[in-house]
Coordinates of C-alpha atoms in Angstrom, one line a residue:
Chain A
X1382 CA 19.7 -1.6 1.8
X1383 CA 16.4 -1.7 -0.3
X1384 CA 12.9 -2.8 0.2
X1385 CA 12.0 -4.7 3.1
X1386 CA 9.9 -7.9 2.5
X1387 CA 6.7 -7.6 4.1
X1388 CA 4.6 -9.9 6.6
X1389 CA 0.9 -9.6 6.1
X1390 CA -1.4 -11.1 8.7
X1391 CA -5.0 -12.0 7.1
X1392 CA -8.2 -12.0 9.0
X1393 CA -11.3 -13.8 8.0
X1394 CA -14.3 -11.5 8.8
X1395 CA -17.7 -12.9 8.7
X1396 CA -20.6 -10.4 9.4
X1397 CA -18.2 -8.0 10.8
X1398 CA -16.7 -10.3 13.3
X1399 CA -13.1 -12.0 13.0
X1400 CA -13.6 -15.8 12.8
X1401 CA -11.2 -18.9 13.0
X1402 CA -10.5 -17.5 16.6
X1403 CA -7.7 -15.2 17.4
X1404 CA -6.1 -16.0 20.7
X1405 CA -4.4 -13.1 22.3
X1406 CA -4.4 -13.4 26.2
X1407 CA -4.6 -9.8 26.8
X1408 CA -7.1 -8.8 24.3
X1409 CA -10.7 -8.1 25.5
X1410 CA -12.6 -9.1 22.3
X1411 CA -10.9 -11.4 20.0
X1412 CA -13.8 -11.2 17.4
X1413 CA -13.3 -7.4 17.0
X1414 CA -11.5 -6.7 13.9
X1415 CA -10.3 -3.3 15.4
X1416 CA -8.8 -4.8 18.4
X1417 CA -7.1 -7.4 16.4
X1418 CA -5.9 -5.0 13.8
X1419 CA -4.5 -2.6 16.3
X1420 CA -2.8 -5.6 18.1
X1421 CA -1.1 -6.8 14.8
X1422 CA -0.1 -3.1 13.9
X1423 CA 1.6 -2.8 17.5
X1424 CA 3.6 -6.1 16.6
X1425 CA 4.6 -4.6 13.5
X1426 CA 2.7 -6.0 10.8
X1427 CA 3.7 -4.3 7.4
X1428 CA 0.3 -4.5 6.2
X1429 CA -3.1 -6.2 7.1
X1430 CA -5.5 -8.1 4.7
X1431 CA -9.2 -8.6 5.5
X1432 CA -10.9 -11.5 3.8
X1433 CA -14.7 -11.0 3.9
X1434 CA -16.3 -14.4 3.9
X1435 CA -19.7 -13.0 4.7
X1436 CA -22.3 -15.5 3.1
X1437 CA -25.5 -13.6 3.6
X1438 CA -26.0 -10.5 1.3
X1439 CA -27.8 -8.7 4.2
X1440 CA -24.4 -8.6 6.1
X1441 CA -22.2 -7.5 3.2
X1442 CA -22.4 -3.8 4.3
X1443 CA -20.9 -4.7 7.6
X1444 CA -17.4 -5.0 6.0
X1445 CA -17.5 -1.5 5.0
X1446 CA -18.0 -0.4 8.6
X1447 CA -15.1 -2.7 9.6
X1448 CA -12.8 -1.1 7.2
X1449 CA -13.9 2.5 8.5
X1450 CA -13.4 1.6 12.0
X1451 CA -9.9 0.1 11.5
X1452 CA -8.8 2.7 9.0
X1453 CA -9.6 5.3 11.7
X1454 CA -6.9 3.7 14.1
X1455 CA -4.5 1.7 12.3
X1456 CA -2.1 3.5 9.9
X1457 CA -0.6 0.9 7.7
X1458 CA -1.9 -0.5 4.4
X1459 CA -5.2 -2.2 4.4
X1460 CA -6.5 -4.8 1.8
X1461 CA -10.0 -6.1 1.6
X1462 CA -10.9 -9.2 -0.4
X1463 CA -14.0 -11.2 -1.1
X1464 CA -16.9 -10.2 -2.7
X1465 CA -15.3 -7.6 -4.9
X1466 CA -17.4 -8.0 -8.2
X1467 CA -17.9 -4.4 -9.6
X1468 CA -16.4 -1.2 -9.9
X1469 CA -18.6 0.2 -7.1
X1470 CA -17.6 -2.4 -4.7
X1471 CA -14.0 -1.2 -5.1
X1472 CA -15.0 2.6 -4.7
X1473 CA -16.9 1.8 -1.4
X1474 CA -13.9 -0.1 0.1
X1475 CA -11.3 2.6 -0.9
X1476 CA -13.7 5.4 0.4
X1477 CA -14.1 3.5 3.7
X1478 CA -10.2 3.5 3.9
X1479 CA -8.9 0.5 2.2
X1480 CA -5.9 1.1 0.3
X1481 CA -6.1 -1.9 -1.9
X1482 CA -8.8 -4.4 -3.0
X1483 CA -8.3 -8.1 -3.9
X1484 CA -10.1 -9.2 -6.9
X1485 CA -10.6 -13.1 -7.2
X1486 CA -13.3 -14.8 -8.8
X1487 CA -14.8 -11.8 -10.6
X1488 CA -11.5 -11.5 -12.4
X1489 CA -11.5 -15.2 -13.5
X1490 CA -15.2 -14.7 -15.0
X1491 CA -14.5 -11.2 -16.2
X1492 CA -10.9 -10.3 -16.7
X1493 CA -11.8 -7.0 -18.3
X1494 CA -12.9 -6.0 -14.8
X1495 CA -9.3 -5.8 -13.7
X1496 CA -8.4 -3.5 -16.6
X1497 CA -11.5 -1.3 -15.7
X1498 CA -10.6 -1.3 -12.0
X1499 CA -7.0 -0.4 -12.7
X1500 CA -7.8 2.3 -15.1
X1501 CA -10.4 3.9 -12.7
X1502 CA -8.4 3.7 -9.5
X1503 CA -4.6 2.9 -10.5
X1504 CA -2.8 -0.2 -10.4
X1505 CA -1.3 0.4 -7.0
X1506 CA -4.8 -0.5 -5.4
X1507 CA -5.8 -3.4 -7.5
X1508 CA -4.5 -6.8 -6.2
X1509 CA -5.5 -10.0 -8.2
X1510 CA -5.9 -13.1 -5.7
X1511 CA -5.1 -16.4 -7.6
X1512 CA -6.2 -19.7 -6.1
X1513 CA -3.9 -22.2 -7.8
X1514 CA -3.6 -25.9 -7.7
X1515 CA -1.2 -28.2 -9.0
X1516 CA -2.5 -30.4 -11.9
X1517 CA 0.7 -32.0 -13.2
X1518 CA 1.4 -35.6 -12.4
X1519 CA 4.5 -36.4 -10.5
X1520 CA 6.5 -37.1 -13.6
X1521 CA 5.4 -34.2 -15.8
X1522 CA 6.7 -30.6 -15.9
X1523 CA 5.0 -28.7 -13.1
X1524 CA 1.6 -27.2 -14.1
X1525 CA -0.9 -25.3 -12.0
X1526 CA -4.4 -24.4 -12.9
X1527 CA -6.8 -21.6 -11.6
X1528 CA -9.5 -23.0 -9.2
X1529 CA -12.6 -21.2 -8.0
X1530 CA -15.1 -21.8 -5.3
X1531 CA -12.8 -22.6 -2.6
X1532 CA -10.6 -24.7 -4.6
X1533 CA -13.4 -27.0 -5.8
X1534 CA -14.0 -25.8 -9.5
X1535 CA -11.3 -26.1 -12.1
X1536 CA -11.2 -23.4 -14.7
X1537 CA -8.6 -25.1 -17.2
X1538 CA -6.7 -21.6 -17.1
X1539 CA -2.9 -22.1 -16.5
X1540 CA -1.9 -20.1 -13.6
X1541 CA 1.4 -18.7 -15.2
X1542 CA -0.5 -17.3 -18.3
X1543 CA -3.2 -16.1 -15.9
X1544 CA -0.7 -14.1 -13.7
X1545 CA 0.9 -12.6 -16.9
X1546 CA -2.3 -11.5 -18.3
X1547 CA -3.5 -9.9 -15.1
X1548 CA -0.2 -8.1 -14.7
X1549 CA -0.8 -6.9 -18.4
X1550 CA -4.4 -5.8 -17.6
X1551 CA -3.0 -3.5 -14.8
X1552 CA -3.0 -5.6 -11.5
X1553 CA -0.5 -3.9 -9.2
X1554 CA 0.2 -7.1 -7.0
X1555 CA -0.6 -10.7 -7.1
X1556 CA -1.8 -12.6 -4.1
X1557 CA -1.1 -16.2 -4.8
X1558 CA -2.6 -18.9 -2.7
X1559 CA -1.8 -22.6 -3.0
X1560 CA -4.8 -24.5 -2.5
X1561 CA -2.8 -27.7 -2.1
X1562 CA -1.0 -26.2 0.8
X1563 CA -4.0 -24.0 2.3
X1564 CA -4.5 -25.3 5.9
X1565 CA -1.9 -27.9 5.8
X1566 CA 0.9 -26.1 7.7
X1567 CA 3.6 -27.9 5.6
X1568 CA 4.8 -24.7 4.1
X1569 CA 4.1 -22.6 0.8
X1570 CA 4.4 -24.3 -2.6
X1571 CA 7.6 -22.5 -3.3
X1572 CA 7.8 -23.8 -6.8
X1573 CA 4.5 -22.1 -7.6
X1574 CA 5.5 -19.1 -6.0
X1575 CA 8.9 -18.9 -7.9
X1576 CA 7.2 -19.7 -11.3
X1577 CA 4.8 -16.5 -10.7
X1578 CA 7.4 -14.4 -9.3
X1579 CA 9.7 -14.8 -12.3
X1580 CA 7.0 -14.5 -14.8
X1581 CA 5.6 -11.1 -13.7
X1582 CA 7.1 -7.8 -13.1
X1583 CA 4.6 -6.8 -10.2
X1584 CA 5.0 -8.0 -6.6
X1585 CA 3.8 -11.5 -5.4
X1586 CA 2.4 -12.3 -2.1
X1587 CA 2.8 -16.0 -1.1
X1588 CA -0.1 -17.5 0.8
X1589 CA -1.2 -21.0 1.8
X1590 CA 0.5 -23.5 4.1
X1591 CA 2.5 -21.7 6.7
X1592 CA 3.0 -23.9 9.8
X1593 CA 6.3 -22.3 11.2
X1594 CA 8.7 -19.4 10.8
X1595 CA 11.1 -21.3 8.6
X1596 CA 8.3 -21.5 6.2
X1597 CA 8.1 -17.8 5.9
X1598 CA 11.7 -17.5 5.2
X1599 CA 11.4 -20.0 2.5
X1600 CA 8.6 -18.2 0.8
X1601 CA 11.1 -15.6 0.1
X1602 CA 14.5 -17.2 -0.4
X1603 CA 13.1 -20.3 -2.2
X1604 CA 9.9 -18.8 -3.6
X1605 CA 11.0 -15.2 -4.6
X1606 CA 8.0 -13.8 -2.8
X1607 CA 7.9 -10.1 -2.2
X1608 CA 5.6 -10.6 0.8
X1609 CA 4.3 -13.6 2.8
X1610 CA 0.7 -13.7 4.2
X1611 CA -0.4 -16.1 7.1
X1612 CA -3.3 -16.5 9.1
X1613 CA -3.4 -19.1 11.7
X1614 CA 0.0 -19.0 13.0
X1615 CA -0.6 -15.5 14.0
X1616 CA -4.3 -15.7 15.2
X1617 CA -3.4 -18.6 17.5
X1618 CA -0.4 -16.6 19.0
X1619 CA 2.0 -19.5 18.3
X1620 CA 4.4 -16.8 17.2
X1621 CA 4.1 -13.0 17.2
X1622 CA 4.6 -10.9 14.1
X1623 CA 7.7 -9.4 15.8
X1624 CA 9.1 -12.8 16.3
X1625 CA 8.4 -13.8 12.7
X1626 CA 10.1 -10.6 11.6
X1627 CA 13.3 -11.1 13.7
X1628 CA 13.5 -14.7 12.6
X1629 CA 13.3 -13.6 8.9
X1630 CA 16.0 -11.0 9.5
X1631 CA 18.1 -13.3 11.4
X1632 CA 17.9 -15.5 8.2
X1633 CA 19.4 -12.6 6.3
X1634 CA 16.1 -11.1 4.8
X1635 CA 15.7 -7.4 4.8
X1636 CA 12.7 -6.6 7.1
X1637 CA 11.3 -3.6 8.9
X1638 CA 12.1 -4.2 12.5
Chain B
X188 CA -8.6 26.9 16.4
X189 CA -6.3 26.2 13.5
X190 CA -7.6 24.9 10.4
X191 CA -5.8 22.1 8.4
X192 CA -7.3 21.8 4.9
X193 CA -6.6 18.5 2.8
X194 CA -7.0 19.4 -1.0
X195 CA -9.6 17.2 -2.5
X196 CA -9.4 17.1 -6.3
X197 CA -11.4 13.7 -6.6
X198 CA -8.2 11.7 -7.2
X199 CA -7.9 8.7 -4.8
X200 CA -9.0 8.2 -1.4
X201 CA -8.3 11.1 1.1
X202 CA -10.0 9.3 4.1
X203 CA -6.8 7.7 5.0
X204 CA -4.8 11.0 5.0
X205 CA -7.5 12.9 6.8
X206 CA -8.0 10.4 9.4
X207 CA -4.4 10.3 10.2
X208 CA -4.1 13.9 10.3
X209 CA -7.0 14.2 12.7
X210 CA -5.3 11.5 14.9
X211 CA -2.3 13.7 15.4
X212 CA -3.9 17.0 15.3
X213 CA -6.1 17.1 18.2
X214 CA -6.3 20.9 18.7
X215 CA -7.1 21.5 14.9
X216 CA -10.0 21.3 12.6
X217 CA -9.2 19.2 9.6
X218 CA -11.3 19.8 6.6
X219 CA -11.2 18.0 3.1
X220 CA -12.0 20.5 0.6
X221 CA -11.7 21.5 -3.0
X222 CA -13.0 25.1 -2.3
X223 CA -10.3 27.7 -3.3
X224 CA -11.7 30.1 -0.4
X225 CA -11.5 27.2 2.1
X226 CA -7.8 26.4 0.8
X227 CA -7.0 30.1 1.0
X228 CA -8.3 30.3 4.4
X229 CA -6.3 27.3 5.9
X230 CA -3.5 27.6 8.3
X231 CA -1.9 24.4 6.9
X232 CA -2.3 22.7 3.5
X233 CA -1.9 19.0 2.8
X234 CA -1.8 18.2 -0.8
X235 CA -2.1 14.5 -1.6
X236 CA -2.6 12.7 -4.7
X237 CA -2.4 9.5 -6.5
X238 CA -2.8 7.9 -9.9
X239 CA -1.5 9.0 -13.3
X240 CA 0.2 12.5 -13.8
X241 CA -2.1 13.5 -16.6
X242 CA -5.4 12.7 -14.6
X243 CA -3.9 14.4 -11.7
X244 CA -3.1 17.8 -13.7
X245 CA -6.6 17.5 -15.4
X246 CA -8.3 17.1 -11.9
X247 CA -6.5 20.0 -10.3
X248 CA -7.7 22.1 -13.5
X249 CA -11.3 20.8 -13.3
X250 CA -11.5 21.6 -9.6
X251 CA -9.9 25.1 -10.1
X252 CA -7.5 24.5 -7.2
X253 CA -4.3 25.5 -9.1
X254 CA -4.4 29.0 -8.0
X255 CA -4.9 28.2 -4.3
X256 CA -2.6 25.5 -4.3
X257 CA 0.1 27.7 -5.8
X258 CA -0.7 30.4 -3.3
X259 CA -0.6 27.9 -0.4
X260 CA 2.7 26.4 -1.5
X261 CA 4.1 29.8 -1.3
X262 CA 2.8 31.2 1.8
X263 CA 2.0 28.5 4.6
X264 CA 3.0 25.3 5.9
X265 CA 2.5 22.9 2.9
X266 CA 2.8 19.2 2.9
X267 CA 2.6 17.4 -0.4
X268 CA 2.3 13.5 -0.3
X269 CA 3.1 11.1 -3.4
X270 CA 1.7 12.6 -6.5
X271 CA 1.3 15.8 -4.3
X272 CA 5.1 16.0 -4.6
X273 CA 5.5 15.0 -8.2
X274 CA 3.1 17.6 -9.6
X275 CA 5.1 20.3 -7.9
X276 CA 8.1 19.7 -10.6
X277 CA 8.1 20.9 -14.2
X278 CA 7.7 17.8 -16.2
X279 CA 7.0 14.1 -16.0
X280 CA 7.6 11.4 -18.2
X281 CA 4.4 9.6 -17.5
X282 CA 1.7 9.4 -20.1
X283 CA 4.0 10.1 -23.0
X284 CA 5.1 13.5 -21.3
X285 CA 3.2 15.7 -19.2
X286 CA 3.6 19.2 -18.0
X287 CA 3.3 19.7 -14.2
X288 CA 2.8 22.8 -12.2
X289 CA 6.5 23.8 -12.3
X290 CA 6.6 25.1 -8.9
X291 CA 10.1 23.3 -8.2
X292 CA 12.7 22.9 -10.9
X293 CA 13.1 19.4 -11.8
X294 CA 11.4 16.3 -13.6
X295 CA 9.6 13.1 -12.7
X296 CA 10.9 9.8 -14.2
X297 CA 10.1 6.3 -14.4
X298 CA 12.2 3.6 -12.6
X299 CA 14.4 2.2 -15.2
X300 CA 13.8 -1.5 -14.5
X301 CA 17.4 -2.5 -14.9
X302 CA 18.2 -3.4 -11.6
X303 CA 17.9 -6.8 -9.7
X304 CA 16.9 -7.4 -6.1
X305 CA 18.7 -9.7 -3.5
X306 CA 17.2 -12.7 -5.1
X307 CA 18.7 -12.0 -8.5
X308 CA 15.0 -11.4 -10.0
X309 CA 14.4 -7.9 -11.6
X310 CA 13.1 -5.3 -9.1
X311 CA 9.2 -5.3 -9.1
X312 CA 7.6 -2.1 -10.4
X313 CA 5.8 -0.4 -8.7
X314 CA 8.2 0.1 -5.9
X315 CA 5.7 -1.1 -3.1
X316 CA 6.6 -1.4 0.6
X317 CA 8.8 -0.2 3.3
X318 CA 12.2 1.4 2.3
X319 CA 14.7 3.3 4.4
X320 CA 14.7 7.0 4.2
X321 CA 18.0 8.6 4.5
X322 CA 17.7 12.4 5.8
X323 CA 19.7 14.8 3.5
X324 CA 19.2 17.8 5.9
X325 CA 18.0 18.4 9.4
X326 CA 14.3 19.5 9.3
X327 CA 11.6 20.3 11.7
X328 CA 9.6 17.5 10.1
X329 CA 12.3 15.0 10.8
X330 CA 12.1 15.6 14.6
X331 CA 11.7 12.4 16.5
X332 CA 12.2 10.2 13.4
X333 CA 15.5 8.3 13.3
X334 CA 17.5 8.6 10.1
X335 CA 17.0 5.5 7.9
X336 CA 13.6 4.6 9.4
X337 CA 11.2 2.8 7.0
X338 CA 8.4 4.4 5.3
X339 CA 5.8 2.9 3.0
X340 CA 6.0 3.6 -0.7
X341 CA 3.9 2.9 -3.7
X342 CA 4.9 4.4 -7.0
X343 CA 6.7 3.9 -10.4
X344 CA 8.0 7.5 -10.9
X345 CA 10.2 9.6 -8.8
X346 CA 11.3 13.3 -8.8
X347 CA 14.6 14.5 -9.9
X348 CA 15.1 17.9 -8.6
X349 CA 17.6 20.1 -10.5
X350 CA 18.8 21.8 -7.5
X351 CA 20.3 19.5 -4.8
X352 CA 19.4 21.9 -1.9
X353 CA 15.8 21.0 -2.4
X354 CA 16.6 17.4 -1.3
X355 CA 15.4 16.6 2.3
X356 CA 15.8 12.9 1.9
X357 CA 16.6 9.9 -0.4
X358 CA 16.0 6.4 -0.6
X359 CA 17.2 3.4 -2.6
X360 CA 15.3 1.2 -4.9
X361 CA 17.8 -0.2 -7.5
X362 CA 18.9 3.4 -7.9
X363 CA 19.0 6.2 -5.3
X364 CA 16.4 8.7 -5.7
X365 CA 15.0 11.8 -4.1
X366 CA 11.9 10.9 -1.7
X367 CA 11.5 14.3 0.0
X368 CA 12.0 17.8 -0.9
X369 CA 12.0 21.0 1.4
X370 CA 12.1 24.8 0.6
X371 CA 10.9 27.3 2.9
X372 CA 7.3 26.6 4.1
X373 CA 7.1 23.6 1.8
X374 CA 7.9 20.0 2.5
X375 CA 6.9 17.1 0.2
X376 CA 7.3 13.4 0.3
X377 CA 7.0 10.5 -2.1
X378 CA 6.0 7.9 0.5
X379 CA 2.8 7.8 2.4
X380 CA 3.1 9.1 5.9
X381 CA -0.5 8.2 6.6
X382 CA 0.4 4.6 6.1
X383 CA 3.7 4.4 7.6
X384 CA 2.7 3.5 11.2
X385 CA 4.3 5.3 14.0
X386 CA 7.1 7.2 12.1
X387 CA 4.5 8.5 9.6
X388 CA 2.2 9.6 12.3
X389 CA 5.3 11.5 13.8
X390 CA 5.9 13.2 10.5
X391 CA 2.3 14.3 10.4
X392 CA 2.5 15.6 13.9
X393 CA 5.8 17.4 13.3
X394 CA 4.0 19.1 10.1
X395 CA 0.9 19.9 12.4
X396 CA 3.3 21.6 15.0
X397 CA 5.7 23.2 12.4
X398 CA 6.3 26.8 13.2
X399 CA 7.6 28.7 10.3

């Protein structure tokens, strides 16, 4: 027996509140990140990721309090992404109780930031988030490019080359989101996940497109992912994390049950 | 009231460790400190740590905590976590070779990277995630924790003790390695009990209640 594959529920947080609705019948306040995190922990989540989508800079500090509150009660690894731009942002999140931060756009605009972050805090807490979009035509070899601004702006950067570079710069993990699949519920882009997973020596988290439990299985069996991240299928209580883990285990995947 | 001190030498984030210890030590005062006197006066000492071996040794020296840590490790319930396990050994391969505290005979080495996972891909390094911990001995700190329970790991190096009677548990990641050592008042683990959900909290609780 070796390492279990991880299931990571992702919560979007806006000004300190969980958004995109979380539907648990027996939860008092579905917008409270602490209640939701506690619930996911009880269900057996292997980690929790918070994505801070707060637009107003006035409210940016609230995510720090969210992390503090959650970290005081939930004792599994916590990752925070969104708005991580300078070393001081990382320090604040780690001091608040986060275990890892996810760097996305800032890495694209300033790759040296990833190197600096890894040297300052250790690779184990630096996740590089990559938003990838397929740019090859149907009759061409598969190729993906990095996109920024929620998938709207192409950068011309090849995803595989980028992932390798980020690993070289000291990233400890890659959070890989398919912008083509995000929100579609038709499954991960497993070709993309496999391409990255075979290209880098660090763990890869597959994200974007999960609609059912078989998609989680395929992220691992077809995509070679080390962890799978999903939001809506857990938020809307379509499946509990416990059900998802059991389903994956029944499919022959090593899980923490 | 008992005082539990978490040794702070400015390496990494101690908030998770202190919160988790506070969570289980309801009748004790939990203090994060780099003050040698505070460590000396503690009833129990938790010695965490993360990052690179050389930085870790430099920070221990900068904070003048070495003597206090040595004294605590020799005399009172002492729990090392992650780098707090590794630095107890003699020597690490990390950073081109780093001398450690030399309190436990053995070395620290890197995962070879020669192993493949279930999917045929090379095993990822760092070893990051939940692995099964196989008890090598019966110990008060394993109380209430089933053998082969999973704990959360994040590391690229592991300890190789010279004396097999130091081994309290092993785990497997490509190769089998020692993930916990125990001797007298000392217990040290490679995994992160503060991030290992209920079993991790149980281990911390066992430490808090450990009677020598």
